[in-house]
Every structure is written in C-alpha cells, then in structure tokens.
Short mmCIF file of C-alpha atoms in Angstrom, two decimals:
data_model
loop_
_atom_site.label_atom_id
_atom_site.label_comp_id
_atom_site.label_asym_id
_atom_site.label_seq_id
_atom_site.Cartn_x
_atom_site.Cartn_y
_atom_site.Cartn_z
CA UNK P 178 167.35 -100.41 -47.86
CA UNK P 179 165.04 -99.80 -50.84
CA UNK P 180 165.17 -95.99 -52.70
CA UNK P 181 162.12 -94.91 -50.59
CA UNK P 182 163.45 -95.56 -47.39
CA UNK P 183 166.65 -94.00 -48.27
CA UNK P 184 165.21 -90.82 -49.09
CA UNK P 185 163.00 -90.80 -46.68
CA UNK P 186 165.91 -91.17 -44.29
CA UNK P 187 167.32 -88.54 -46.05
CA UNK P 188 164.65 -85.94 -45.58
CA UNK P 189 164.49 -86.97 -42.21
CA UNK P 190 168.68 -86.30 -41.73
CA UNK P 191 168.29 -82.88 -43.45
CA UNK P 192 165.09 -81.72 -41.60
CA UNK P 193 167.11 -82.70 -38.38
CA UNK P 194 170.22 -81.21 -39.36
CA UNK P 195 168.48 -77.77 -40.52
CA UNK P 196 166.82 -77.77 -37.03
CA UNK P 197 170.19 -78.35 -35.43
CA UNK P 198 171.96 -75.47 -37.37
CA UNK P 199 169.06 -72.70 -36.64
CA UNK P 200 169.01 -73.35 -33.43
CA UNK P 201 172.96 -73.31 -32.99
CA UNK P 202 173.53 -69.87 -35.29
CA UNK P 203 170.59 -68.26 -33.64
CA UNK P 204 171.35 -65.72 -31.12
CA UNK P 205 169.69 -63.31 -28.46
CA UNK P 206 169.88 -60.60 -31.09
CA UNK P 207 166.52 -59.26 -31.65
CA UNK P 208 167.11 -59.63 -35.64
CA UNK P 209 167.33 -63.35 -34.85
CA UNK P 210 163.92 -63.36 -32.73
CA UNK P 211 162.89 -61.61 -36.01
CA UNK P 212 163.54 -64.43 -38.44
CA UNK P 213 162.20 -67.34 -36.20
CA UNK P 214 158.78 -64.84 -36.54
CA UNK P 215 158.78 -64.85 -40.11
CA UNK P 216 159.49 -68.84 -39.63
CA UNK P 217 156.39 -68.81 -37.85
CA UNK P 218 154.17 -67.11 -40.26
CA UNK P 219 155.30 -69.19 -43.36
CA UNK P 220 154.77 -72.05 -41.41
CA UNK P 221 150.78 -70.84 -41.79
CA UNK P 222 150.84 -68.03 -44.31
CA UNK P 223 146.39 -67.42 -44.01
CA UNK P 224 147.07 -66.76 -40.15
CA UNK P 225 147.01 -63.65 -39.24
CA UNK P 226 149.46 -61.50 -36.29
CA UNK P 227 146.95 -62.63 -33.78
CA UNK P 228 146.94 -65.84 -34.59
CA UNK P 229 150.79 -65.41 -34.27
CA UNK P 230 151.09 -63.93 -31.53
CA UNK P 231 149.19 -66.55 -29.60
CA UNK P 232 151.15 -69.33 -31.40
CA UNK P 233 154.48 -67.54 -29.55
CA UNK P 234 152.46 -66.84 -25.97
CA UNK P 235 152.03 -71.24 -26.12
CA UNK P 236 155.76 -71.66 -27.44
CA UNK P 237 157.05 -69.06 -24.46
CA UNK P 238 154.46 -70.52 -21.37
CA UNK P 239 152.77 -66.65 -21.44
CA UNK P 240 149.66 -68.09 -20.08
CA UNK P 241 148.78 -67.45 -16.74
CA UNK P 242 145.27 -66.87 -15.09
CA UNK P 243 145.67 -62.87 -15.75
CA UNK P 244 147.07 -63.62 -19.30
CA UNK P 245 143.71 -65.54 -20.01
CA UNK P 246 141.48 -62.84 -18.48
CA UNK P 247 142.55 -60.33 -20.57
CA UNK P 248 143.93 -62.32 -23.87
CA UNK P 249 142.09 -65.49 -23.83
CA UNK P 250 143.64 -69.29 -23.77
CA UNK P 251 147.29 -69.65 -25.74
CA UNK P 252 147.53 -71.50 -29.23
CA UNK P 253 149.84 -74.51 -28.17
CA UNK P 254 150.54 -75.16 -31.72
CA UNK P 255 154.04 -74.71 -31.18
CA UNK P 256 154.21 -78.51 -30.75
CA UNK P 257 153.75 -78.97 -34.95
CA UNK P 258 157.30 -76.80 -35.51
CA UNK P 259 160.40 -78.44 -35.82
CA UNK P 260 162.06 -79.05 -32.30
CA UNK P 261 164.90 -76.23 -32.99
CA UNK P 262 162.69 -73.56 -33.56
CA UNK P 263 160.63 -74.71 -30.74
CA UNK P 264 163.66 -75.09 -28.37
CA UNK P 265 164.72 -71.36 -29.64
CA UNK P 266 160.94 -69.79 -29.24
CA UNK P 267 160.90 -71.77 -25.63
CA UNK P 268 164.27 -69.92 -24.84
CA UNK P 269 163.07 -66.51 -25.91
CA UNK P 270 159.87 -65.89 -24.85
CA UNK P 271 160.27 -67.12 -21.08
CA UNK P 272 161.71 -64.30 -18.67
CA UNK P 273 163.18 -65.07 -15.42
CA UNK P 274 166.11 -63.80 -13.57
CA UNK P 275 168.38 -66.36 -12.24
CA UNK P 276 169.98 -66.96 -8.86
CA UNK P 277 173.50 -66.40 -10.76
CA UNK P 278 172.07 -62.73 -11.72
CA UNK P 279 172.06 -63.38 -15.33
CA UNK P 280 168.61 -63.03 -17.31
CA UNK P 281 166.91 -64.86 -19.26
CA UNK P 282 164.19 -63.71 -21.61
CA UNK P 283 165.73 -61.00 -23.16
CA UNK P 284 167.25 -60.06 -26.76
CA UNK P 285 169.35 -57.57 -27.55
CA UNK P 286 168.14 -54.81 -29.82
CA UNK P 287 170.09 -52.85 -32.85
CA UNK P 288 170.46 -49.82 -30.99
CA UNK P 289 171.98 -51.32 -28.58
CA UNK P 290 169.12 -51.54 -25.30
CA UNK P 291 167.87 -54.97 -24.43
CA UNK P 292 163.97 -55.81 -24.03
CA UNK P 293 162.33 -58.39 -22.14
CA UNK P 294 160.16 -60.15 -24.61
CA UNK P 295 157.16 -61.42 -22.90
CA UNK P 296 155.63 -57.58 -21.88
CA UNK P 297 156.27 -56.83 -25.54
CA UNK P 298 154.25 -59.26 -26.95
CA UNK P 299 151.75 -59.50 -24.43
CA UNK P 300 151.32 -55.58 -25.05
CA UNK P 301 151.00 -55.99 -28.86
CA UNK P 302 149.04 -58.87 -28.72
CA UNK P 303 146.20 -56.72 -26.12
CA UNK P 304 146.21 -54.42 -29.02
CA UNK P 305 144.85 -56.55 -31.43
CA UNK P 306 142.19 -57.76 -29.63
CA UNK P 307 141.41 -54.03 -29.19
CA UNK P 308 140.68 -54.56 -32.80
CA UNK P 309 138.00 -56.97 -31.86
CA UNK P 310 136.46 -55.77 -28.97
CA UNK P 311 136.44 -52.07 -29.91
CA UNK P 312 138.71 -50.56 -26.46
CA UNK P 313 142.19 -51.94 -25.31
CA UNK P 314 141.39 -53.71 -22.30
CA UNK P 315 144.61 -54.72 -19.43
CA UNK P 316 147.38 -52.88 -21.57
CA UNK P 317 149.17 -51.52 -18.81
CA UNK P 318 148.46 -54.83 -16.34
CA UNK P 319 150.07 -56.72 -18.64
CA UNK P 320 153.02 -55.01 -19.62
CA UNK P 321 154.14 -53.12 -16.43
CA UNK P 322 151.69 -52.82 -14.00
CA UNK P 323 151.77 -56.61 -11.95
CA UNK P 324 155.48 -56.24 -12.07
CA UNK P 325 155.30 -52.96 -10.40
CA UNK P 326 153.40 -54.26 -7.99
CA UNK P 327 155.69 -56.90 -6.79
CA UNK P 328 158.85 -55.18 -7.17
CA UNK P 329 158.87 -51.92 -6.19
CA UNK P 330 162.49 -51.67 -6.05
CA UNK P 331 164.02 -50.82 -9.45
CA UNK P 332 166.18 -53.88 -10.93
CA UNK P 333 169.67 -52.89 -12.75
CA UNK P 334 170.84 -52.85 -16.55
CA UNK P 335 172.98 -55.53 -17.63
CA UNK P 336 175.59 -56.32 -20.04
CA UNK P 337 175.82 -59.24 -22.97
CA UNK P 338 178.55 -61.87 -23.27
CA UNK P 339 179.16 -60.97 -27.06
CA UNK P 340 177.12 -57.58 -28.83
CA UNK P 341 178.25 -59.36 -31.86
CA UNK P 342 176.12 -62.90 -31.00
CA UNK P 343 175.02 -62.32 -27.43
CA UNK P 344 173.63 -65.40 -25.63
CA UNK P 345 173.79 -64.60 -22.26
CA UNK P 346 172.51 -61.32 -20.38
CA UNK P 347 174.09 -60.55 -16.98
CA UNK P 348 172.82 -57.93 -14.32
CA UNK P 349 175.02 -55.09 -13.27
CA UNK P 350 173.64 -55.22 -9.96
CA UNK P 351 171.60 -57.18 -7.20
CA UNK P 352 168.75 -59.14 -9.63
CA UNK P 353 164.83 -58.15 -9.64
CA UNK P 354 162.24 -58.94 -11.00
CA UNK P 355 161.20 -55.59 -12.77
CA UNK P 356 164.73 -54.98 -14.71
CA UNK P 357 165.93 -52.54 -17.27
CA UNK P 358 165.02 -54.69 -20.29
CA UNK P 359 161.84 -55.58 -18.53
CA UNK P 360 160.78 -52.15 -18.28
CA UNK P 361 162.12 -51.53 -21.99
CA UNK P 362 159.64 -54.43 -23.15
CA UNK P 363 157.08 -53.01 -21.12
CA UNK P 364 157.16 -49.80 -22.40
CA UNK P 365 157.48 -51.09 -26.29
CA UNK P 366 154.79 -53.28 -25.80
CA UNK P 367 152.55 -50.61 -24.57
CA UNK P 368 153.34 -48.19 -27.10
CA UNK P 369 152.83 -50.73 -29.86
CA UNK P 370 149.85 -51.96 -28.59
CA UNK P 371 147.93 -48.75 -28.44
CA UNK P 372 149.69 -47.92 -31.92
CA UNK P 373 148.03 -51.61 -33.38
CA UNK P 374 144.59 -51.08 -32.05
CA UNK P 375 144.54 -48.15 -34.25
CA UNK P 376 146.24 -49.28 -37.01
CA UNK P 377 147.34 -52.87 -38.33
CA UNK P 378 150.88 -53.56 -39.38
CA UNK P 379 150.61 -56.55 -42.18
CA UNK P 380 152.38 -58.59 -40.15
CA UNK P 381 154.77 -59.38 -36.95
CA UNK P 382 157.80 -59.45 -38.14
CA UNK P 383 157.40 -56.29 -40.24
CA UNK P 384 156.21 -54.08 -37.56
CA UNK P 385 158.65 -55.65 -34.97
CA UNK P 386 161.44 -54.70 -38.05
CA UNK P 387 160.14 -50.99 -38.45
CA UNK P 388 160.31 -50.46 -35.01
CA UNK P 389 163.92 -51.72 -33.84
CA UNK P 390 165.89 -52.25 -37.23
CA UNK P 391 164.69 -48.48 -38.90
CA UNK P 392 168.49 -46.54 -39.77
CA UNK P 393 168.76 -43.50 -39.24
CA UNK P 394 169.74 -40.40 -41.94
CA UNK P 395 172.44 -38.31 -41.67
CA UNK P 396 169.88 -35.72 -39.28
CA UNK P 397 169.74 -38.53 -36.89
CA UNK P 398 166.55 -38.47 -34.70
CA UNK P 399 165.08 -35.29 -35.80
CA UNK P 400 163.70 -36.75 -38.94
CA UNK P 401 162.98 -39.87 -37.82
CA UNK P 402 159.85 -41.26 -37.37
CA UNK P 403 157.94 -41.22 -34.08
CA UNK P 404 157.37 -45.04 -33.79
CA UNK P 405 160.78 -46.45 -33.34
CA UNK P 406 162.35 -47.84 -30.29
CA UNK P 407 164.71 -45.13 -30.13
CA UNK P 408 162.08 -43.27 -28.73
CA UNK P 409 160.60 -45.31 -26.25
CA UNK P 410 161.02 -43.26 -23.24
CA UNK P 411 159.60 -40.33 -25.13
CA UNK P 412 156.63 -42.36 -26.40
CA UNK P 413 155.78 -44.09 -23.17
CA UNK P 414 155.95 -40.37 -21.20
CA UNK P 415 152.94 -39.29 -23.59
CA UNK P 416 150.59 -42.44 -23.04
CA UNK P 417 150.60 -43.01 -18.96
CA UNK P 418 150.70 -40.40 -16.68
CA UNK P 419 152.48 -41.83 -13.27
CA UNK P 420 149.00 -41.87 -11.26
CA UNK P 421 147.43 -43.70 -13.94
CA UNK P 422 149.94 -46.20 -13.41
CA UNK P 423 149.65 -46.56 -9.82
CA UNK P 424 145.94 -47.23 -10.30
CA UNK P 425 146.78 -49.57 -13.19
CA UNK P 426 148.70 -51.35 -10.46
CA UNK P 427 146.38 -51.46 -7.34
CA UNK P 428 143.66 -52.84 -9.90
CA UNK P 429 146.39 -55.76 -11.01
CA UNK P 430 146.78 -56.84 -7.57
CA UNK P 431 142.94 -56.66 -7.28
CA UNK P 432 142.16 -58.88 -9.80
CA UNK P 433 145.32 -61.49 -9.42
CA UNK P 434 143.42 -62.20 -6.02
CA UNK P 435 140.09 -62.51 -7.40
CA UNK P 436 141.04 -64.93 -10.21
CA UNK P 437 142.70 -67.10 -7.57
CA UNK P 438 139.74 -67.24 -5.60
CA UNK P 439 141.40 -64.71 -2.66
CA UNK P 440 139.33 -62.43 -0.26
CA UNK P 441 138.86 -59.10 -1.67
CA UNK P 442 141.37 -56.50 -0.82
CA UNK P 443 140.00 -54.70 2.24
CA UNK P 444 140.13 -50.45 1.58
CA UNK P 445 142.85 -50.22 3.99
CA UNK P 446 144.85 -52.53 2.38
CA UNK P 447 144.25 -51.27 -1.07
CA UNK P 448 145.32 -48.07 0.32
CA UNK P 449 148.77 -48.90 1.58
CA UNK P 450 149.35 -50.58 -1.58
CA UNK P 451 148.08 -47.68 -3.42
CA UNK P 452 150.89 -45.51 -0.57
CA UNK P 453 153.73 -48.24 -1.51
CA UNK P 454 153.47 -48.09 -5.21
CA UNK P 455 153.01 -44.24 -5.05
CA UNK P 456 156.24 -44.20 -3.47
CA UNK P 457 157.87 -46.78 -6.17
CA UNK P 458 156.88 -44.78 -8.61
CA UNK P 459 158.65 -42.03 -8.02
CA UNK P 460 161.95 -43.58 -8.50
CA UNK P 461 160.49 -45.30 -11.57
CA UNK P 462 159.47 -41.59 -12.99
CA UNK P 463 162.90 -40.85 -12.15
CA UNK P 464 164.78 -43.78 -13.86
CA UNK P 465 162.71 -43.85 -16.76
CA UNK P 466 160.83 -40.79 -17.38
CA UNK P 467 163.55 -37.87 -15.99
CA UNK P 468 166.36 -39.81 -17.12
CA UNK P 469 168.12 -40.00 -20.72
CA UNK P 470 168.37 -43.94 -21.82
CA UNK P 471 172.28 -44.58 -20.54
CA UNK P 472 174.41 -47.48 -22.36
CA UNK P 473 176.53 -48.47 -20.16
CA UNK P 474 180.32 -49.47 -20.11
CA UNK P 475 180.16 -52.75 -21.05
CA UNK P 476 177.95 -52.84 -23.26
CA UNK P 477 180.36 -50.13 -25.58
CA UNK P 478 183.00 -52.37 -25.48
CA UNK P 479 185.19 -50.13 -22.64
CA UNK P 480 188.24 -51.27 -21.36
CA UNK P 481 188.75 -51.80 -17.60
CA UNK P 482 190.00 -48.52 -15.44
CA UNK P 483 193.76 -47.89 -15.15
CA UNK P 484 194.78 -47.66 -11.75
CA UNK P 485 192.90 -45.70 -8.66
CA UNK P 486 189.22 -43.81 -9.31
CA UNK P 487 188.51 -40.76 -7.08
CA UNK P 488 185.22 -40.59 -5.79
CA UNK P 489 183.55 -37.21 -6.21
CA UNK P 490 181.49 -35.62 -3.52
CA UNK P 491 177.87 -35.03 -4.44
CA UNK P 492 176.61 -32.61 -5.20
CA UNK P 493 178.78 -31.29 -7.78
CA UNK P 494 177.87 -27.25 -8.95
CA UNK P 495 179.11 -27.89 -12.47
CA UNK P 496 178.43 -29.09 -16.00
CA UNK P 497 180.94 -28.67 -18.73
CA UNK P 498 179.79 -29.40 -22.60
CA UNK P 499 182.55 -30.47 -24.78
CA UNK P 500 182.73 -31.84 -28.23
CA UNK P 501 184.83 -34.50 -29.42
CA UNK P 502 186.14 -33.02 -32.43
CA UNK P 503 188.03 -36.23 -33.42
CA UNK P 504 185.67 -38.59 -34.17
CA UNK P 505 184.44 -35.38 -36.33
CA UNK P 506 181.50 -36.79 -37.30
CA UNK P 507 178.45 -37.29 -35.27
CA UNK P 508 177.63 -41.19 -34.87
CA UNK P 509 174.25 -42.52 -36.16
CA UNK P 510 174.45 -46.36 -34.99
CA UNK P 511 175.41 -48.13 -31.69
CA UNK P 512 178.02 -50.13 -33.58
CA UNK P 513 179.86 -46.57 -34.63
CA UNK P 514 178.86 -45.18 -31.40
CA UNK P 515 180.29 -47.92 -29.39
CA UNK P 516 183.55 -48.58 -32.07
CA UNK P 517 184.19 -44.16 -31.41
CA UNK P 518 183.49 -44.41 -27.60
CA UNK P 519 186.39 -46.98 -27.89
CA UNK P 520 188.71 -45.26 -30.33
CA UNK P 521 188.26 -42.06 -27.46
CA UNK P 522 189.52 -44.13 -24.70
CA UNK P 523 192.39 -45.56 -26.67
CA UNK P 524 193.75 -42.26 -27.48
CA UNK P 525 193.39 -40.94 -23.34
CA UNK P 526 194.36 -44.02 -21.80
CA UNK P 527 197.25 -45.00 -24.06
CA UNK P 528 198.57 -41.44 -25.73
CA UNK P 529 197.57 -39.12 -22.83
CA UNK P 530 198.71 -41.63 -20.15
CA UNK P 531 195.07 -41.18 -18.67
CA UNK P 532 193.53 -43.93 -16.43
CA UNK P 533 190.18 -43.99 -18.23
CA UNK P 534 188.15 -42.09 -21.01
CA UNK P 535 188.12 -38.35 -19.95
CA UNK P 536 184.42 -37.35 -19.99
CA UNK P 537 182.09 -38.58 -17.73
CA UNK P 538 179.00 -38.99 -20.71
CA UNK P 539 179.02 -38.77 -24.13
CA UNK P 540 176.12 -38.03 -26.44
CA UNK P 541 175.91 -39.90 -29.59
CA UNK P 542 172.92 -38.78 -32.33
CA UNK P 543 171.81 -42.51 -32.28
CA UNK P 544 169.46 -41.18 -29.03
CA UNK P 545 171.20 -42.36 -26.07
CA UNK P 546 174.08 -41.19 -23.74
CA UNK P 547 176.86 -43.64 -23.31
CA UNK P 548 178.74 -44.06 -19.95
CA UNK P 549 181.75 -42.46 -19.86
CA UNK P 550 183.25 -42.52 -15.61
CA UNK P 551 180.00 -42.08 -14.69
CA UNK P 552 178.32 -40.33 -12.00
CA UNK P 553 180.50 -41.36 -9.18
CA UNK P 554 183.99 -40.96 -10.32
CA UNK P 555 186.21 -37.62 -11.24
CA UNK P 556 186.70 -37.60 -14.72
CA UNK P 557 189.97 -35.87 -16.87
CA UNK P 558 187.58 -33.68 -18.85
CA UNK P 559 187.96 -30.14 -17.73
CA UNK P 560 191.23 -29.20 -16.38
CA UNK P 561 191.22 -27.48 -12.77
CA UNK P 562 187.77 -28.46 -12.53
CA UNK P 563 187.25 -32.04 -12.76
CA UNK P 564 186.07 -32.42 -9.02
CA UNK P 565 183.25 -29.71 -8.87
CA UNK P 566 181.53 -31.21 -12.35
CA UNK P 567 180.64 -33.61 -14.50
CA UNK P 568 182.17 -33.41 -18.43
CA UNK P 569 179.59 -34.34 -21.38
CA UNK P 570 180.72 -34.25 -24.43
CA UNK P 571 179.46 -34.42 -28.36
CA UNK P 572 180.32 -36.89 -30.62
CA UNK P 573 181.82 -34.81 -33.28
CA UNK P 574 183.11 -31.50 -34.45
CA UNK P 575 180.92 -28.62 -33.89
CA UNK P 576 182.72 -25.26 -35.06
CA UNK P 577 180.68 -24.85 -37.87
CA UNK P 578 176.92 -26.80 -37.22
CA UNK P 579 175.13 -28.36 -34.28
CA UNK P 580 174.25 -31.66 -33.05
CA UNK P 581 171.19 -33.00 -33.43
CA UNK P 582 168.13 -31.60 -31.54
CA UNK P 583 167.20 -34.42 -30.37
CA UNK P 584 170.92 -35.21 -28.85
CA UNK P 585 171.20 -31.67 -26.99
CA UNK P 586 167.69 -32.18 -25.75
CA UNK P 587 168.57 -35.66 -24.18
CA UNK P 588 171.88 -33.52 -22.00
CA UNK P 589 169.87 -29.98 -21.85
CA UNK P 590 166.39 -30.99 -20.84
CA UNK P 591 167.59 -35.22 -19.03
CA UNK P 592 170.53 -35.70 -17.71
CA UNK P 593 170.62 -32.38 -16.03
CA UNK P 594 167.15 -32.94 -14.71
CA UNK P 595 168.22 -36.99 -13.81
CA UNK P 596 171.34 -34.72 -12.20
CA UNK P 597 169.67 -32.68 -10.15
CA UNK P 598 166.48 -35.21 -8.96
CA UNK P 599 169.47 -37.91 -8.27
CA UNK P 600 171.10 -35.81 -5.92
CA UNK P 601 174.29 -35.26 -8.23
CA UNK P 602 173.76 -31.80 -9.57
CA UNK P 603 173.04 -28.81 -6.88
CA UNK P 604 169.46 -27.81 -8.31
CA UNK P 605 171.57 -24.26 -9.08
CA UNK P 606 174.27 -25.43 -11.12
CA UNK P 607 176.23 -23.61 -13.46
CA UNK P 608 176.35 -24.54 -16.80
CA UNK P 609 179.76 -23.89 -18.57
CA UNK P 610 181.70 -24.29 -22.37
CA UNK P 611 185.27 -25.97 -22.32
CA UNK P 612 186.85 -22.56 -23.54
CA UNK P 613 185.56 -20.71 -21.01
CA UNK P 614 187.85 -22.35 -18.15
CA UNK P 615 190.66 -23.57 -20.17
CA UNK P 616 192.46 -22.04 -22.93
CA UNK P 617 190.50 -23.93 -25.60
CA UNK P 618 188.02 -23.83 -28.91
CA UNK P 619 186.68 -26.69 -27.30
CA UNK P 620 183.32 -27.04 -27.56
CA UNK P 621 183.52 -25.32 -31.15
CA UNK P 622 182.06 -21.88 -32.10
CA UNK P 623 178.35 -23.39 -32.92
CA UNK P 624 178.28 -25.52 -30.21
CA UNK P 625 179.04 -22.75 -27.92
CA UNK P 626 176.37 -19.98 -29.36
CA UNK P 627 173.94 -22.68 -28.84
CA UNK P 628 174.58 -23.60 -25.25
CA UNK P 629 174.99 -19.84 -24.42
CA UNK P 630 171.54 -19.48 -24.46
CA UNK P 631 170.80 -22.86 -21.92
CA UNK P 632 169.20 -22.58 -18.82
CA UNK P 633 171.74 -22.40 -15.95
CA UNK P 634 174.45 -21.04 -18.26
CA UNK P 635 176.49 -18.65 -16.73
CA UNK P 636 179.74 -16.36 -18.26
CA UNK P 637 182.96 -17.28 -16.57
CA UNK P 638 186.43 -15.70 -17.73
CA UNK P 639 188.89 -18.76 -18.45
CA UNK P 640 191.86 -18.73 -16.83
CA UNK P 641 195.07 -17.75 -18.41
#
C-alpha cells in the first residue's frame, strides 16, 4: 500500500474511531447535549441558531404536518455529520415513552430536573422565527398545548440509572405521554422562546448554557437571574394564564384535523373538548403551577426504607418547620443537596436506629424541595406528633440568619398551598416551630422569628 493510501486509511481509522468514542462517553446529561450543539455549529460556523436549530429538528424527526405549519420544512443536513454524532442527535432529540415505562428523549439537567428535548427546541426555535415574521406564532401548540390535548391525565417523574452518566430515564409511575420532563421542556421552551423573539442569544449552545449550567452565589436564588431553569415554574406562571392554555389547546386539535384533511370540529364537539381540557387543567395548575418542583427519592441518591411505613390519614392539621443544623450550611447545588440529603439519612437510619430519613421534605436553596417520606408516610420528625403533620425542614443552621427567600417562599407560599389543594393539609392548619412541641432550639432563633409571623402560625406551649 503506497503512503497515500496509508494515510488516507489512517484518517479514515481516526475519523471512525473519534466518532466511536463521542458517541460511547456521551451521556443523557444535558452538558453533553450541550457539546454535540457546539459540534454542530463549528461544523458551519456562518449559520446562524436558526439554521441550527432546524439542522437538530431533521437529526431528531421533529417534523410533522403541525411542525411545518408553524416552523417550516426541517434542514436534513444531519446526513453530512459523522455517524456518532448523528446516532447521538437521533437518540436525543426523539421523545417517546416506552412499553417498559422508561423514556426516551430526555436529558438530565444540572440542577437535577430532567427535560424532554423536542418541546424545548421546538419552543426556541418558534421564537426565532418571531424574529422574522414580527409576532410568535404556535408557541404554546408546540410546546404544550397538542400534548395536553391528548393526555389529559398527568404522566409521573422518573428517576436516572446513574446522575453521574445517566443513560436511561425510568417512570415512577404508569407511563404517558405528557410526563414530568415533558412538561419541564415545555415550559423552558416557551419561556425561551418568548425571551429569543425579543432578544437574540449569539448562539445555541450559549443560551442553552446560561440557562441550565448558571451557579449560584452564596444568596442562592435571590440574586440570581430571572432566566434560568431554576425558575421555570415561576417563569411559565407569568406568561400563560390556565384559560389561555385551554384555548391554545382546543385551537391545536383544530388545526391537527384541518392539516390532515379532517371535517371541521362541529361547536359541540369543540365544546366538550374545550369542558375536558378545562377539567385537565386543573390538575395541571395544580402539579405545576401550585406545587414547589419536588426531587424525588431516587433521584437524591436515598437508600431503600428500613422495615414497615405507617400510612398517615389525610388530612393532617399540622406543619412543623425544622432546620437541619448539621449540614450547617445551606446547599447551593443538587450534587451537595443530594450528597447532604444522604449524609441526613445515614445519621437517622444508622445512629438513631430510624427506619428512614426523619422529615418528610427538605428545602435546599438550590430552588427545589427534595423528598424526604413523602406525603403518604409518618415521618420521625416531630416527636408526639408525627401522625397529625408533615415535618419540613431547612438545610442548615438558622440561629443566627435565614434561608433564602426564595427557599421559605417555595414551603410558605407551595407546598402548603400543593398541601391543602391535594387534599393533605386541612385548609386550617396550624403552622408550628420544633421548640414549641418538644423541648428543643430546633428550628433556631432566626428561623423561628421569621415563621412567627406566617400565615396559619399559631402559639402552642411545648410540652415538658
């Protein structure tokens, strides 16, 4: 073999060994989904995050008849990348929830949520031709809204095989088609889309960075920045009022049967759809909207229950707020969140002899609540009490400051409101500190000054 072939069969082995490798070290993560982005741009650095973003909708299939309507045909360029990156893209971008309840489709984020891809970047990429044709035309029919329509029954959360290289995602519950990370890319993609119409990022990858990979400061939330995906929920509340969504929905299922050549909906039937989504969307208001974002068990890392669980009886009457005070210091990041959620259930299961963590939530400064026992079984939180409330406590020691706003908000303002609309709180509850029914500092001076002036917070003398 003459020197040209050989290095031409060199290039050859090292272009198909390169594609081997990225396709083998990349994960779900969404910092991975990240890079093969910024592979896609320097693969044509003129082309713009339209032009990108329609490169991905060819690699991922995102190009149905309502896809078109609104966005125009795919780019199916993704045919000139190397057969790894295409294989990974492919992998990615499709969503679909298997007979085996796992989903595909989905990539796990830094903070620790999981989003559905294809409603993200269909919602991103409806902002930018906003850009173009001066309004933001299908936003919500392409994020949420057809999904809503045919699944009005609220799909679970799910957990990952590894947080540290997750590749496969599988549901907590009985599979749907409008999941927890589908609503989460949903409600991203809507949020960024408006925010791109408005204003253009330089590129994909950066504004997919900002938004998921942003740390936080030692103040957590309350000086960060309003466009991160921490704040999703919060975000999405402000843009789409619930009865703009159901019409959002009525007018997807309009014009799916229109672009497949269908009878138009008679008015009675658009009104029972418009009754049946109405309805839908008050448990979605309630899941998503009422609700703090929840991480559950798995996903923290928590070891399995030690013997029994009591069921409580709902209603309870009672909330107690607690604070950790060992961890001391309030967590910032679902990796210290999750690695103190642990280091708390160590120290009840194995030096208190308990069956499980104590509390039933506890409230990190990274945004979310993270599942402690749970709505459904009595916890080992509040001593003489644990079967007439639930037990939320603060990461950290709060004798002398205060959590976060943000973090009090999310157990003041949502999860006593997701209580009490769930049917798990009496809508009267009483509100109560640690110390004042158990012979405790528990949950620290500040702490308690702070929730003394709560709603539903109510003076009880401790018992001796």
């Amino acid at each position: 073999m003459d020197k040209a072939c050989w290095r031409a069969a060199l290039v050859l082995f090292v272009v198909l060994l390169s594609s081997t490798y990225a396709e083998a070290t990349s994960s779900m993560h969404m910092d991975d989904f990240i890079e093969a982005v910024r592979r896609v741009e320097d693969d044509d650095p003129g082309s713009g995050p339209l032009s990108v973003l329609r490169r991905l909708r060819g690699a991922g299939g995102l190009d149905d008849a309502l896809v078109r309507h609104f966005l125009g045909n795919a780019d199916p360029a993704a045919g000139e990348w190397d057969a790894g990156l295409s294989r990974y893209l492919g992998r990615a971008l499709r969503h679909r929830v298997t007979e085996h309840a796992t989903e595909e489709g989905v990539v796990l984020t830094p903070d620790g949520t999981t989003v559905a891809l294809a409603p993200l970047l269909l919602g991103i990429e409806a902002g930018f031709v906003a850009r173009k044709a001066g309004r933001v035309r299908g936003l919500y029919q392409l994020t949420l809204a057809k999904d809503l329509d045919a699944s009005p029954l609220l799909g679970p959360d799910g957990c990952w095989d590894s947080v540290a290289s997750p590749q496969v995602f599988t549901l907590l519950g009985a599979p749907s088609a409008l999941t927890a990370a589908r609503v989460n890319g949903a409600m991203d993609g809507a949020v960024l889309g408006l925010q791109v119409s408005a204003e253009r990022p330089p590129a994909l990858s950066g504004l997919l960075t900002e938004y998921y990979c942003r740390p936080l400061d030692s103040r957590g939330l309350d000086a960060a920045p309003r466009l991160i995906a921490r704040r999703r929920r919060e975000n999405f509340r402000g843009l789409a009022a619930p009865p703009v969504l159901v019409r959002e929905v009525v007018k997807a299922a309009e014009l799916r049967r229109r672009l497949a050549g269908r009878a138009k909906m008679e008015v009675r039937e658009k009104k029972q759809l418009a009754a049946l989504v109405k309805k839908g969307m008050k448990e979605f208001v309630h899941k998503y909207i009422d609700c703090p974002p929840i991480i559950p068990r798995c996903m923290w890392g928590a070891e399995p229950y030690r013997g029994a669980p009591t069921n409580l009886s709902l209603p309870l009457s009672s909330m107690y707020i607690h604070h950790t005070h060992s961890p001391d210091q309030p967590c910032l990041t679902f990796q210290q969140c999750a690695a103190d959620m642990r280091s708390m259930q160590r120290f009840h299961q194995e030096d208190r002899g308990w069956d499980d963590i104590g509390y039933s939530f506890v409230a990190g400064s990274d945004g979310y609540i993270y599942e402690g026992r749970g709505w459904l079984l009595r916890g080992a939180h509040t001593l003489g009490h644990n079967s007439v409330g639930y037990g939320v406590s603060f990461i950290g020691d709060y004798a002398t400051r205060l959590p976060s706003q943000h973090s009090m908000g999310l157990v003041r303002d949502q999860l006593a409101a997701c209580a009490v609309h769930g049917g798990r709180l009496v809508a009267d509850f009483v509100l109560q500190g640690h110390r004042q029914v158990v012979a405790t500092s528990c949950p620290g001076e500040a702490l308690y000054d702070e929730i003394r002036g709560w709603e539903h917070f109510e003076e009880v003398k401790k018992e001796e």
